[in-house]
PDB file of C-alpha atoms in Angstrom:
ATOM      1  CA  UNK A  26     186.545  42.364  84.633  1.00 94.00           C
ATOM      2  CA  UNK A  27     188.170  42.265  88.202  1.00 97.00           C
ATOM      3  CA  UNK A  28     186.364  42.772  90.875  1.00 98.00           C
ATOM      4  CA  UNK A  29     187.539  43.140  94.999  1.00 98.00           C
ATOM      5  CA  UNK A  30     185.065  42.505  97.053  1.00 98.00           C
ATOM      6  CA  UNK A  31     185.508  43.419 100.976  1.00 98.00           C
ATOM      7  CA  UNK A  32     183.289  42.293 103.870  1.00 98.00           C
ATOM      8  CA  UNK A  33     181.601  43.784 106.839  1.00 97.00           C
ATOM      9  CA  UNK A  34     183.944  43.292 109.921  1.00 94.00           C
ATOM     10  CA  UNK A  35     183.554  45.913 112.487  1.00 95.00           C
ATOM     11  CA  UNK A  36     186.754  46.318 114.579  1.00 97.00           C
ATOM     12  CA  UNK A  37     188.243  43.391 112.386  1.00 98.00           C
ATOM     13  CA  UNK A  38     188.159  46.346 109.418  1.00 98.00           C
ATOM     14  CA  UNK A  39     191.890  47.291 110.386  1.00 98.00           C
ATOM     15  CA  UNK A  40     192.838  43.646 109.423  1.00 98.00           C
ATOM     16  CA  UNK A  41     191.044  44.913 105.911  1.00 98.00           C
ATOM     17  CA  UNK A  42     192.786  47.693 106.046  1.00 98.00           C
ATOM     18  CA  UNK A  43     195.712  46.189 106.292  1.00 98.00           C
ATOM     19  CA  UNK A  44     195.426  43.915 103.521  1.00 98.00           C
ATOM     20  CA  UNK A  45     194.616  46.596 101.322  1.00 98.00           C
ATOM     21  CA  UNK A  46     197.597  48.106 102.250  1.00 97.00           C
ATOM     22  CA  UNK A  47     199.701  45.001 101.790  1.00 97.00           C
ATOM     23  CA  UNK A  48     198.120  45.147  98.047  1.00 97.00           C
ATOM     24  CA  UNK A  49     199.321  48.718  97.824  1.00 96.00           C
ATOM     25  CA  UNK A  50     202.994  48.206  98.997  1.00 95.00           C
ATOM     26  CA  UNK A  51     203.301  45.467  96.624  1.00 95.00           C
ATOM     27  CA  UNK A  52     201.787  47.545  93.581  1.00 95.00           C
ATOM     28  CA  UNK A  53     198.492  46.507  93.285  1.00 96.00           C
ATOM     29  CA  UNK A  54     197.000  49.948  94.004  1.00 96.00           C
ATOM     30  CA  UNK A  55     192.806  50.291  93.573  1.00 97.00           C
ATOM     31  CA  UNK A  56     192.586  50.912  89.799  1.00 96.00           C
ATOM     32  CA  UNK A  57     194.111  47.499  89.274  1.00 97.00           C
ATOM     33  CA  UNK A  58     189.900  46.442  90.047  1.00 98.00           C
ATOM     34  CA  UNK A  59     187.294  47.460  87.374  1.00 97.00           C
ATOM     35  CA  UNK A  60     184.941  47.719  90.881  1.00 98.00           C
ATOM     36  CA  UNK A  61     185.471  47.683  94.420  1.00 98.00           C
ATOM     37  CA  UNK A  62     182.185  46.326  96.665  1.00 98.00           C
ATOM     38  CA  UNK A  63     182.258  46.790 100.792  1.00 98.00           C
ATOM     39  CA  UNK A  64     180.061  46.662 103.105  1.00 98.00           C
ATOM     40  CA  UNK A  65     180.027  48.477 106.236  1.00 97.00           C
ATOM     41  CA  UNK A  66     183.877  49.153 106.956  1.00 97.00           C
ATOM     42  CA  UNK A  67     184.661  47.321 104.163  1.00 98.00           C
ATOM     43  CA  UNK A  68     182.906  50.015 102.237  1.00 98.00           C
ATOM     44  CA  UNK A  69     185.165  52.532 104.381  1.00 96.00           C
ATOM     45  CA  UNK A  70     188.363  50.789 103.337  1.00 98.00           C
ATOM     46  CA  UNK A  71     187.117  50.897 100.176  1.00 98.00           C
ATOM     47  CA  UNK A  72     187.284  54.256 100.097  1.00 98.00           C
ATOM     48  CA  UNK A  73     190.646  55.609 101.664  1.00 98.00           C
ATOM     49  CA  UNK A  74     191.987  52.629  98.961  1.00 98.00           C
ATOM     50  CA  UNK A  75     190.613  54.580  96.357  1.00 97.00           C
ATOM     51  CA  UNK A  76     191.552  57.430  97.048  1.00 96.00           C
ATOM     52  CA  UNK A  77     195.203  56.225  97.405  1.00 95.00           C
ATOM     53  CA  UNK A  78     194.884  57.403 101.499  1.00 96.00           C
ATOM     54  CA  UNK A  79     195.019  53.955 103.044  1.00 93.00           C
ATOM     55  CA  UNK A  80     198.648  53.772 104.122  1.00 95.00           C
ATOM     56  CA  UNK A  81     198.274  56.927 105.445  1.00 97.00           C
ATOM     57  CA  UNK A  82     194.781  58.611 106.508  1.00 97.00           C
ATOM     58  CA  UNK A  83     193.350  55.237 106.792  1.00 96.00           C
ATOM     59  CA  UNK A  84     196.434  53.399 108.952  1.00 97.00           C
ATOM     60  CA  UNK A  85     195.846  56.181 111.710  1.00 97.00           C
ATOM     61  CA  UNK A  86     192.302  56.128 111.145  1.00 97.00           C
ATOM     62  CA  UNK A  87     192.165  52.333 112.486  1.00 97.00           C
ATOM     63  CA  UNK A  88     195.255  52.311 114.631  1.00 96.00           C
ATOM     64  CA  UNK A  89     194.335  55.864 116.549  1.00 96.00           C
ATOM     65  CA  UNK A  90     191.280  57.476 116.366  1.00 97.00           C
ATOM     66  CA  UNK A  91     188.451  54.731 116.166  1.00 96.00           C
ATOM     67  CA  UNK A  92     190.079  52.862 119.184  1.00 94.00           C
ATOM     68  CA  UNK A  93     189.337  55.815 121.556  1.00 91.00           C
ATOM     69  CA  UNK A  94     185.930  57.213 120.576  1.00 92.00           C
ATOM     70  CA  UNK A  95     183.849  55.228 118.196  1.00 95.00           C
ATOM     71  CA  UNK A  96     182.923  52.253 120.498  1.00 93.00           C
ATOM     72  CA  UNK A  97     181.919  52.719 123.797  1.00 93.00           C
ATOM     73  CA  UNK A  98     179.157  51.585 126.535  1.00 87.00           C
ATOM     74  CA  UNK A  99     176.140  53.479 127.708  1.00 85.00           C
ATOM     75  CA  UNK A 100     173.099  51.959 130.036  1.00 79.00           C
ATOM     76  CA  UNK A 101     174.669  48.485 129.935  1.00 79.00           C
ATOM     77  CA  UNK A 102     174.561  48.709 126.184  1.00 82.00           C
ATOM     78  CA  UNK A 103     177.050  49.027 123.095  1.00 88.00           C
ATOM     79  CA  UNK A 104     177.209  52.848 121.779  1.00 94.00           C
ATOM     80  CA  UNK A 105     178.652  53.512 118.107  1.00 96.00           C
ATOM     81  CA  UNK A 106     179.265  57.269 117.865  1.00 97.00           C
ATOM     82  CA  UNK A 107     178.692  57.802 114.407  1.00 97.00           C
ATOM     83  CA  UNK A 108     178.880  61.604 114.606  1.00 97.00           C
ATOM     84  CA  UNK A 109     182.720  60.797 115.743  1.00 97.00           C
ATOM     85  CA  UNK A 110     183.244  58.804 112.675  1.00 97.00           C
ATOM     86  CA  UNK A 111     181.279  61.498 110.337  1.00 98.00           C
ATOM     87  CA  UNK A 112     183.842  63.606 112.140  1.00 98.00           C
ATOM     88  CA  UNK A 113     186.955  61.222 111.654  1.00 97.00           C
ATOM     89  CA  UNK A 114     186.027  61.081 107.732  1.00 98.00           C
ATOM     90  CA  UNK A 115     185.580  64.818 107.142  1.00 98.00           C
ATOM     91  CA  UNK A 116     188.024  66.121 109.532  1.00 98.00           C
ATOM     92  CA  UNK A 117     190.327  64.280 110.757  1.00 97.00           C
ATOM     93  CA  UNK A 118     191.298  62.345 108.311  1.00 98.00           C
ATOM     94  CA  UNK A 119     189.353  63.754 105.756  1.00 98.00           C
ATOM     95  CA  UNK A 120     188.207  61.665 102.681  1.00 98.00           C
ATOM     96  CA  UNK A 121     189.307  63.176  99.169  1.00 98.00           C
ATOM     97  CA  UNK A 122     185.815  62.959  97.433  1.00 97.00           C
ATOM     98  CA  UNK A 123     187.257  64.582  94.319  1.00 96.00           C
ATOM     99  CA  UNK A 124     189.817  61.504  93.855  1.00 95.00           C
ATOM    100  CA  UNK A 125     186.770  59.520  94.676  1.00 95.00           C
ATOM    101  CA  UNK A 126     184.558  60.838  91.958  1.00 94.00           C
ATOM    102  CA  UNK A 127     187.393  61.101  89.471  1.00 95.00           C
ATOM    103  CA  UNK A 128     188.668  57.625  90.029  1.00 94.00           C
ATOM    104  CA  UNK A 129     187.747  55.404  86.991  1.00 95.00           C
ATOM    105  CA  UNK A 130     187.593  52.320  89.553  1.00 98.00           C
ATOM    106  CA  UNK A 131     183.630  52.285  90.316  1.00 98.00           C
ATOM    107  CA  UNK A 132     183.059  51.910  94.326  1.00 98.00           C
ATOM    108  CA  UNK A 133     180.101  50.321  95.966  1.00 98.00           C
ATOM    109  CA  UNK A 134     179.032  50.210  99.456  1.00 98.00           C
ATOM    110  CA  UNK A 135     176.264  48.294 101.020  1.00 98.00           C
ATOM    111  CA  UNK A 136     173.627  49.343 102.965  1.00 98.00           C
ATOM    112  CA  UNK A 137     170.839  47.794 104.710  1.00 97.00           C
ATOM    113  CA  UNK A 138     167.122  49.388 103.318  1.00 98.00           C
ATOM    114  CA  UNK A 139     164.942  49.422 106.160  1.00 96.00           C
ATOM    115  CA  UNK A 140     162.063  49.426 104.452  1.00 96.00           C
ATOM    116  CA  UNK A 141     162.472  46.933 102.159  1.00 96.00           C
ATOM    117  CA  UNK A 142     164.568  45.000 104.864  1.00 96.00           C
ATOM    118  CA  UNK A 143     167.487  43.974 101.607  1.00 97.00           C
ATOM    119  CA  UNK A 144     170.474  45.156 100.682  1.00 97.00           C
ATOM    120  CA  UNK A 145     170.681  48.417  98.378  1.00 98.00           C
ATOM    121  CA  UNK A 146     174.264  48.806  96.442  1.00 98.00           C
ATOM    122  CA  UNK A 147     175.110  52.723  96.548  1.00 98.00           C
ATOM    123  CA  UNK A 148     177.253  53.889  93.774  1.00 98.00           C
ATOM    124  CA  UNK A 149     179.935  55.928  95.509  1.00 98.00           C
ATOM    125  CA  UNK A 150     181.580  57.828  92.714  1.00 98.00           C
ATOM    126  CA  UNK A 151     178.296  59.704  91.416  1.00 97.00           C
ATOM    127  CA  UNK A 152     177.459  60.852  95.041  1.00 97.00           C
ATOM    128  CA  UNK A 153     177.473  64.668  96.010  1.00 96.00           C
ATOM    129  CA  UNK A 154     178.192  63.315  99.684  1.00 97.00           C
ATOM    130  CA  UNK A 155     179.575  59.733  99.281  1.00 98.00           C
ATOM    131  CA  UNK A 156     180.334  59.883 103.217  1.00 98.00           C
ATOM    132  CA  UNK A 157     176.906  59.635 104.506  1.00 98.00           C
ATOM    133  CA  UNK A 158     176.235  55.939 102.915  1.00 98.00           C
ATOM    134  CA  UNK A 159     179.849  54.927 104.327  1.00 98.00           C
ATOM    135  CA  UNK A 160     178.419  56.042 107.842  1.00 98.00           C
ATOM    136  CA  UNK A 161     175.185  54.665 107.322  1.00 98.00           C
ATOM    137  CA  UNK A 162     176.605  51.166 106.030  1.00 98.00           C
ATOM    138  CA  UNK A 163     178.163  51.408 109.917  1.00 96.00           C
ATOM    139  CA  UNK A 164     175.596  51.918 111.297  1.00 96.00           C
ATOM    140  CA  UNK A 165     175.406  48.951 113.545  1.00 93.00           C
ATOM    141  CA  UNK A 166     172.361  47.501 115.146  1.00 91.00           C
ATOM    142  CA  UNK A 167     171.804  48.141 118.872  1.00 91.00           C
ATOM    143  CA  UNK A 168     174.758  49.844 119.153  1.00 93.00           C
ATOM    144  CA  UNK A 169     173.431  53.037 116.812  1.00 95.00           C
ATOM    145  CA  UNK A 170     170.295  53.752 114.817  1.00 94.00           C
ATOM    146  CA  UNK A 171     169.565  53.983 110.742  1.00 96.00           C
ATOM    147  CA  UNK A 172     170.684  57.097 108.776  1.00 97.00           C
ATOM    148  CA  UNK A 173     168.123  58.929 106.976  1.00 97.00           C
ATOM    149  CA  UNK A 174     169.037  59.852 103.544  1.00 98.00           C
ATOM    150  CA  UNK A 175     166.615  61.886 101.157  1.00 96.00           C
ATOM    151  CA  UNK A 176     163.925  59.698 102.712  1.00 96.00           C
ATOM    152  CA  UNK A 177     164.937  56.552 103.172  1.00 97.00           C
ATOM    153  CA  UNK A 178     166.559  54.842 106.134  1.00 97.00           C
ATOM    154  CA  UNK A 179     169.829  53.143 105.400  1.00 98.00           C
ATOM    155  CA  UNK A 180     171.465  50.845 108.269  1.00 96.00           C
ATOM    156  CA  UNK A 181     174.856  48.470 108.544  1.00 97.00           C
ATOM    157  CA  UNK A 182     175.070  46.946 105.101  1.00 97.00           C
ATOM    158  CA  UNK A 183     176.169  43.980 107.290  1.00 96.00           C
ATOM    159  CA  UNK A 184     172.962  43.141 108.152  1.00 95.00           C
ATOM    160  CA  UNK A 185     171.896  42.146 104.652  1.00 96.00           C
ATOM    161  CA  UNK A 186     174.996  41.633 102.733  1.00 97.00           C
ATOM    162  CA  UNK A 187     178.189  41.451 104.719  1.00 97.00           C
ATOM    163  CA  UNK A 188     179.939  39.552 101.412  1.00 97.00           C
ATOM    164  CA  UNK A 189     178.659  41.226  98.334  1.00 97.00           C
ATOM    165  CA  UNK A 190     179.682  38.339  96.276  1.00 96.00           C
ATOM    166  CA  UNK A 191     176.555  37.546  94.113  1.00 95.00           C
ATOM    167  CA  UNK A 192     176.588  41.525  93.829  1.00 97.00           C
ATOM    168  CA  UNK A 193     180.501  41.323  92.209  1.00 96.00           C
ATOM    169  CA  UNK A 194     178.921  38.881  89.928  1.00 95.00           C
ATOM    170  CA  UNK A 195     176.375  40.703  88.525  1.00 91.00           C
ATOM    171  CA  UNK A 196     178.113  43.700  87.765  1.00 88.00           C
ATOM    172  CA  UNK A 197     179.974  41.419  85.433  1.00 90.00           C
ATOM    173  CA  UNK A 198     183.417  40.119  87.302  1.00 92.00           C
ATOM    174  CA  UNK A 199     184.789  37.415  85.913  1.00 93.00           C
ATOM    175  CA  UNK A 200     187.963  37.626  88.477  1.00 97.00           C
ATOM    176  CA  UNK A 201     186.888  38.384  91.794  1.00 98.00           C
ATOM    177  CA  UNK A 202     188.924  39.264  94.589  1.00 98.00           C
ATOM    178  CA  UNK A 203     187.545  38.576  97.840  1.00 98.00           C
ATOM    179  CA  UNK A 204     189.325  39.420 101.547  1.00 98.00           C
ATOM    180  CA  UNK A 205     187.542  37.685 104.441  1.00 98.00           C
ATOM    181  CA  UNK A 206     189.025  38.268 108.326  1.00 98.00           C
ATOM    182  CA  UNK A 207     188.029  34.730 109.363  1.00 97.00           C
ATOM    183  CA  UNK A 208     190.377  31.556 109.076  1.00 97.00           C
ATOM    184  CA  UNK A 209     189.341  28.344 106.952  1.00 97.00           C
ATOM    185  CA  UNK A 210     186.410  26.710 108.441  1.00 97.00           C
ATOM    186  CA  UNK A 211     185.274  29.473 110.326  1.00 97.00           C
ATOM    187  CA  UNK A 212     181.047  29.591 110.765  1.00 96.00           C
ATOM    188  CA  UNK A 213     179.229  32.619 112.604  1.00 93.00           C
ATOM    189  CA  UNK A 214     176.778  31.148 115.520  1.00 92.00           C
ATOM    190  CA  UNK A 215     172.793  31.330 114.076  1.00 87.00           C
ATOM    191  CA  UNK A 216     171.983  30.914 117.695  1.00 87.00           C
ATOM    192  CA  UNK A 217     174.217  33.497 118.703  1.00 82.00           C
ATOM    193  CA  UNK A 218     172.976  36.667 116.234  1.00 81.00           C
ATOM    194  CA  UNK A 219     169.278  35.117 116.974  1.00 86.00           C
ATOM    195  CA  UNK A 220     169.535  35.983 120.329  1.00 82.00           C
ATOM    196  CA  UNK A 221     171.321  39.055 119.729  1.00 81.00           C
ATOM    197  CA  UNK A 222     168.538  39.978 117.251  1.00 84.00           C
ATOM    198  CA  UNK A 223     166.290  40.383 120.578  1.00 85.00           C
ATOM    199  CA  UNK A 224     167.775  43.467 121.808  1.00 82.00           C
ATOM    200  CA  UNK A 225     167.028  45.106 118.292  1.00 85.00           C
ATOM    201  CA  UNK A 226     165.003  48.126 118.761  1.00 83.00           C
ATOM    202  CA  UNK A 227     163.174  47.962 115.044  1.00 84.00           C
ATOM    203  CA  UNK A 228     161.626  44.837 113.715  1.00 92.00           C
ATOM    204  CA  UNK A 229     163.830  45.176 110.376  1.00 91.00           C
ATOM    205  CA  UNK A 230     166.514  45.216 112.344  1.00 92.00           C
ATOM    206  CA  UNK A 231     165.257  42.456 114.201  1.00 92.00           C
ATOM    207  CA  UNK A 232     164.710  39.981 111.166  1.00 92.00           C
ATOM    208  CA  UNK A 233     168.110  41.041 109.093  1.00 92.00           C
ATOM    209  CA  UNK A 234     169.858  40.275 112.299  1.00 89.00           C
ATOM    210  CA  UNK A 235     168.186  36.875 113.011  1.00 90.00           C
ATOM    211  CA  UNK A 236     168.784  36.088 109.327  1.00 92.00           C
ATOM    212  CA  UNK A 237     172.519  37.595 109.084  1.00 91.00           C
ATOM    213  CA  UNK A 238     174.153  34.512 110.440  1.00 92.00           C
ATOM    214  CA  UNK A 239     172.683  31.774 107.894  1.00 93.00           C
ATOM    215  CA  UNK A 240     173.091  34.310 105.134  1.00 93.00           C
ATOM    216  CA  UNK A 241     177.186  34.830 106.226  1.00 95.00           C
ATOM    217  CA  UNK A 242     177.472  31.510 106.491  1.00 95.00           C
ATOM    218  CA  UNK A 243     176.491  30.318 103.164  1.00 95.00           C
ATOM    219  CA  UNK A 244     178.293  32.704 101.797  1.00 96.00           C
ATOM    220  CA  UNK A 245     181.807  31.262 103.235  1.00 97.00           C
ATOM    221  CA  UNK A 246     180.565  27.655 102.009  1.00 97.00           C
ATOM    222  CA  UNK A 247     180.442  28.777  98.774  1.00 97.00           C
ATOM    223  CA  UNK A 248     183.807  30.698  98.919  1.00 97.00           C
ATOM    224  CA  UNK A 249     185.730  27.781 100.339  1.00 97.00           C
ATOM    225  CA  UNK A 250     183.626  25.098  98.042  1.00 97.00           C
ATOM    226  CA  UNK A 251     184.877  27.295  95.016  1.00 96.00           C
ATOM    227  CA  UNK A 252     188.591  27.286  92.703  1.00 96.00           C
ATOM    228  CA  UNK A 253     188.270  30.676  90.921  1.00 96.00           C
ATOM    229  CA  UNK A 254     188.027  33.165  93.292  1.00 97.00           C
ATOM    230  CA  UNK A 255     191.407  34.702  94.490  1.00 97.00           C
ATOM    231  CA  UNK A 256     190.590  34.831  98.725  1.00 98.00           C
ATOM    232  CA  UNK A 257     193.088  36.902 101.005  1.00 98.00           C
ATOM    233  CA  UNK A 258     191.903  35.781 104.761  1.00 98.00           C
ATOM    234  CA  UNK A 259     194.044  34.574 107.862  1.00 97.00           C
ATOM    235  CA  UNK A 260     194.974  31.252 108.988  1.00 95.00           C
ATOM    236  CA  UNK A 261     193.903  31.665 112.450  1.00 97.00           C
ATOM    237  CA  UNK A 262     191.825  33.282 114.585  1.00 97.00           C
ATOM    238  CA  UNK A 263     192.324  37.270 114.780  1.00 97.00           C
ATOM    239  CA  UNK A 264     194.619  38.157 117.651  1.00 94.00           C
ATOM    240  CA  UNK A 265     191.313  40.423 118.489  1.00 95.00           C
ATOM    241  CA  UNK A 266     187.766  40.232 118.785  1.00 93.00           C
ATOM    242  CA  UNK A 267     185.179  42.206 116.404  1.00 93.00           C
ATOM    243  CA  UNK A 268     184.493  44.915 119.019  1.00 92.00           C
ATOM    244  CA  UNK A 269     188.109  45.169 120.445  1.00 95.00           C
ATOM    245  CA  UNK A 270     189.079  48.874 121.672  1.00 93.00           C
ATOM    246  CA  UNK A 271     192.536  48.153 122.518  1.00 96.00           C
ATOM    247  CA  UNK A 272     194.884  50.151 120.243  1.00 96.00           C
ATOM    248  CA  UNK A 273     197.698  47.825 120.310  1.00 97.00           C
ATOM    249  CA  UNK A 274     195.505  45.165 119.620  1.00 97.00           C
ATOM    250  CA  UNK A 275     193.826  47.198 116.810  1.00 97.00           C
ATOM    251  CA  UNK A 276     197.989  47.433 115.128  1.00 97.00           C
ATOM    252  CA  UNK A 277     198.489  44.078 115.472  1.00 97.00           C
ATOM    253  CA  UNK A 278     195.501  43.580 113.167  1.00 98.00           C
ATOM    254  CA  UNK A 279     196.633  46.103 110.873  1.00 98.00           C
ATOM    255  CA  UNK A 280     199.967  44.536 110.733  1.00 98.00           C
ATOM    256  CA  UNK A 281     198.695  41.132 110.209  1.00 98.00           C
ATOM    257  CA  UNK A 282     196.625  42.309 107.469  1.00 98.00           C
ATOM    258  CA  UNK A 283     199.138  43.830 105.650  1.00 98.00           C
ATOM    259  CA  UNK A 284     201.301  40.983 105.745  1.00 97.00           C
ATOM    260  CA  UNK A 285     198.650  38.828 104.120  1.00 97.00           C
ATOM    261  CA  UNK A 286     198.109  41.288 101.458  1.00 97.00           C
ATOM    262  CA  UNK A 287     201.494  41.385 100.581  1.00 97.00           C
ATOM    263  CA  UNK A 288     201.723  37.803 100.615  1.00 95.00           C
ATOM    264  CA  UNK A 289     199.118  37.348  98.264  1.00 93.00           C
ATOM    265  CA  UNK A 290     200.308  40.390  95.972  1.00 89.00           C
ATOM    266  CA  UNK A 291     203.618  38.813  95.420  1.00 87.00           C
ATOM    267  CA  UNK A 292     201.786  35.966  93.397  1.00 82.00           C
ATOM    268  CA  UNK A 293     200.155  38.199  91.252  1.00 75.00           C
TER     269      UNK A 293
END
């Protein structure tokens, strides 16, 4: 069973994008995986893949609307409009929820369970309204607030699982795909998020933050410790940072994306 899993990357989801649609060009559309796991955008990517939008809805998506009004700054602190990505994803470039519930490819997206402060896998094609887990799996600490859905409070699955691997291996893969937007060697600062984790306004927040780093980390040893995964990621730095709201910048990380995806297609 193949599996593609695809990782929580904020701004860095247009390099997912991108790959995805380097996969695409090359042939390797979304029903050549059994299941598709993201979390946060990856989950988002996920989606517009599926529903065989990505080259399209999902290119302008990345490279023209979320550049101008999802990430902003308000009181000397980050501000992720959800609302304008609900909007984005119903409107704009509207999702096709029938392709997604018809689609034999089974879609996951991660999301962060406040309550139980651990990743919950949501199983996107049996949804009446798959959209509000993809928002909620954005929802990003600080910079916006958990969703409530019939009860519970769902935040950025990136908190808890930004690389669903052991998740892709319980479902049963036994060829895993796995697309990462950091280069060889690359480790996330446990100082860094801990510090971060400070400015969280809920303690579950606080401690999936504080713990994000170490769990993200271990996660990329394994990767890069193991032979049989097939692992589409850059050689170098991004030309961008995570929260970049430059729309050239957010192209060239499309681009570079693609490029890789098609590189790796080709071998396949």
């Amino acid at each position: 069973m193949r599996v593609l899993v695809l990782p929580a990357a904020c701004m860095h989801g247009a390099f997912t994008a991108g790959v995805l649609a380097g996969l695409e060009s090359v042939g390797i559309a979304a029903n050549y995986f059994k299941a598709i796991i993201g979390a946060s955008s990856g989950g988002w990517n996920g989606a517009y893949y599926l529903a065989g939008d990505l080259q399209t809805k999902g290119r302008r998506l990345w490279c023209m609307h979320v550049p101008h009004g999802f990430l902003s700054w308000r009181r000397c602190r980050p501000y992720a409009d959800l609302a304008y990505l609900d909007h984005l994803t119903r409107h704009e470039e509207p999702l096709d929820t029938r392709a997604l519930r018809a689609c034999k490819t089974n879609l996951f997206v991660v999301v962060s369970d406040m309550a139980e402060r651990r990743a919950s896998y949501i199983h996107l094609n049996v949804q009446a309204d798959p959209i509000r887990y993809l928002i909620a799996s954005f929802a990003m600490p600080i910079a916006s607030h958990p969703q409530e859905i019939d009860g519970a409070r769902y935040g950025d699955g990136g908190l808890s699982d930004a690389l669903p691997l052991r998740f892709a291996e319980r479902f049963g893969a036994d060829e895993i795909w796995v697309v990462l937007t950091t280069p060889p060697g690359y480790r996330d600062s446990r100082v860094g998020w801990w510090i971060i984790s400070r400015l969280a306004a809920l303690s579950a927040e606080r401690a999936l933050l504080a713990a994000s780093a170490r769990t993200y980390n271990r996660a990329l040893s394994e990767i890069e410790q193991r032979s049989d995964l097939v692992v589409i990621r850059p050689s170098a730095m991004l030309p961008a940072g995570r929260f970049t709201r430059d729309p050239q910048k957010m192209r060239l990380l499309y681009d570079t994306g693609k490029n890789a995806g098609m590189k790796k297609a080709r071998r396949y």
